[in-house]
XYZ file of C-alpha atoms in Angstrom:
121
model
C 4.270 91.101 87.406
C 3.589 87.494 87.493
C 5.220 86.948 90.772
C 2.778 89.786 92.207
C -0.332 87.769 90.745
C 0.569 83.844 91.421
C -0.459 84.427 94.967
C -4.105 85.746 93.864
C -4.860 84.197 90.741
C -3.627 81.186 88.859
C -4.783 79.760 84.917
C -3.030 77.479 82.468
C -0.601 79.636 80.743
C -0.581 82.498 83.213
C 2.912 83.197 83.106
C 2.878 83.263 79.179
C -0.052 85.250 79.280
C 1.101 87.943 81.569
C 4.634 87.892 79.729
C 2.578 88.843 76.234
C 0.712 91.650 77.809
C 3.746 93.429 79.623
C 5.609 92.829 76.312
C 2.994 95.234 74.378
C 2.029 97.630 77.442
C 3.528 100.780 76.293
C 3.226 101.885 80.194
C 4.990 98.873 81.551
C 7.839 99.201 79.050
C 8.167 102.856 79.962
C 8.172 101.887 83.923
C 10.316 98.976 83.508
C 12.510 101.205 81.749
C 13.323 103.696 84.569
C 13.998 100.894 86.993
C 16.775 99.067 85.009
C 20.202 100.199 84.564
C 20.628 99.894 80.777
C 23.158 96.475 79.778
C 26.269 97.572 78.653
C 27.997 95.694 75.617
C 29.123 92.154 76.442
C 33.115 92.253 76.863
C 35.184 89.324 75.876
C 37.691 88.521 79.353
C 41.340 88.751 77.848
C 43.276 85.175 77.310
C 44.945 84.598 80.422
C 48.782 83.907 80.173
C 49.097 81.655 83.359
C 47.273 78.943 84.920
C 44.918 79.842 87.948
C 45.864 83.475 87.327
C 42.093 83.956 86.434
C 39.191 81.630 87.473
C 35.414 81.614 87.329
C 33.084 80.457 90.105
C 29.418 79.084 90.224
C 27.390 76.977 92.604
C 25.206 73.862 91.620
C 22.315 74.031 94.126
C 19.244 71.952 94.949
C 20.680 68.635 94.973
C 19.947 66.102 96.982
C 21.346 65.968 100.599
C 24.171 63.407 100.751
C 24.644 61.670 104.084
C 27.177 64.287 105.498
C 24.916 66.619 104.631
C 25.868 68.562 101.454
C 23.431 69.837 98.947
C 25.334 71.850 96.430
C 28.790 71.943 94.504
C 30.843 74.881 94.249
C 32.464 74.896 90.906
C 36.031 76.765 90.675
C 37.302 76.628 87.159
C 40.687 77.882 85.516
C 39.983 79.932 82.587
C 43.190 78.886 80.878
C 43.299 75.257 81.317
C 39.728 74.797 81.984
C 40.695 72.232 84.823
C 38.444 72.245 87.521
C 37.662 71.758 91.387
C 34.049 70.274 92.493
C 33.734 71.445 96.236
C 30.791 69.755 98.056
C 29.176 72.308 100.089
C 26.165 72.902 101.929
C 23.771 76.067 101.106
C 23.798 77.340 104.794
C 27.784 77.583 104.869
C 28.610 80.770 106.596
C 31.029 83.035 104.637
C 33.730 82.249 106.753
C 33.643 78.381 106.034
C 33.387 79.534 102.437
C 36.559 81.563 102.737
C 38.365 78.917 104.796
C 37.393 76.241 102.005
C 38.629 78.273 99.393
C 41.987 78.933 101.042
C 42.718 75.649 101.609
C 41.396 73.940 98.143
C 42.254 76.979 95.822
C 44.888 79.198 97.152
C 46.769 76.693 98.776
C 46.953 74.380 95.602
C 47.235 77.062 93.257
C 48.050 80.780 94.360
C 45.803 83.897 94.598
C 44.027 84.844 91.321
C 44.672 87.631 89.561
C 40.852 88.015 88.887
C 37.334 86.117 89.634
C 34.487 85.873 87.294
C 31.478 84.756 88.856
C 27.650 85.821 88.207
C 26.584 85.779 92.164
C 26.455 88.851 93.837
């Protein structure tokens, strides 16, 4: 609701006020429940048996641009050893460029992982 209204209205504490209103609104809670998939139980991933078998990855975005044009960092972490690769990237890299970088930097060094955990769709 805040994002719908912010283009038309603004006041100090607006986001907090809207969140409070929506949390107490019976109609809002019913409508929201219909549109959101119910969350499942949090499941702890199994402990890996071998290094670089299971990895996690995430992106650090909105960084100051470097001279070479990089503005993000792709963080890839081995879940067993916690060792990590920090790959300088640009937010506008195409999928093909990201795939090549992943193959050259991760798969070439550690092989293909069994599983990858990421919060990005």
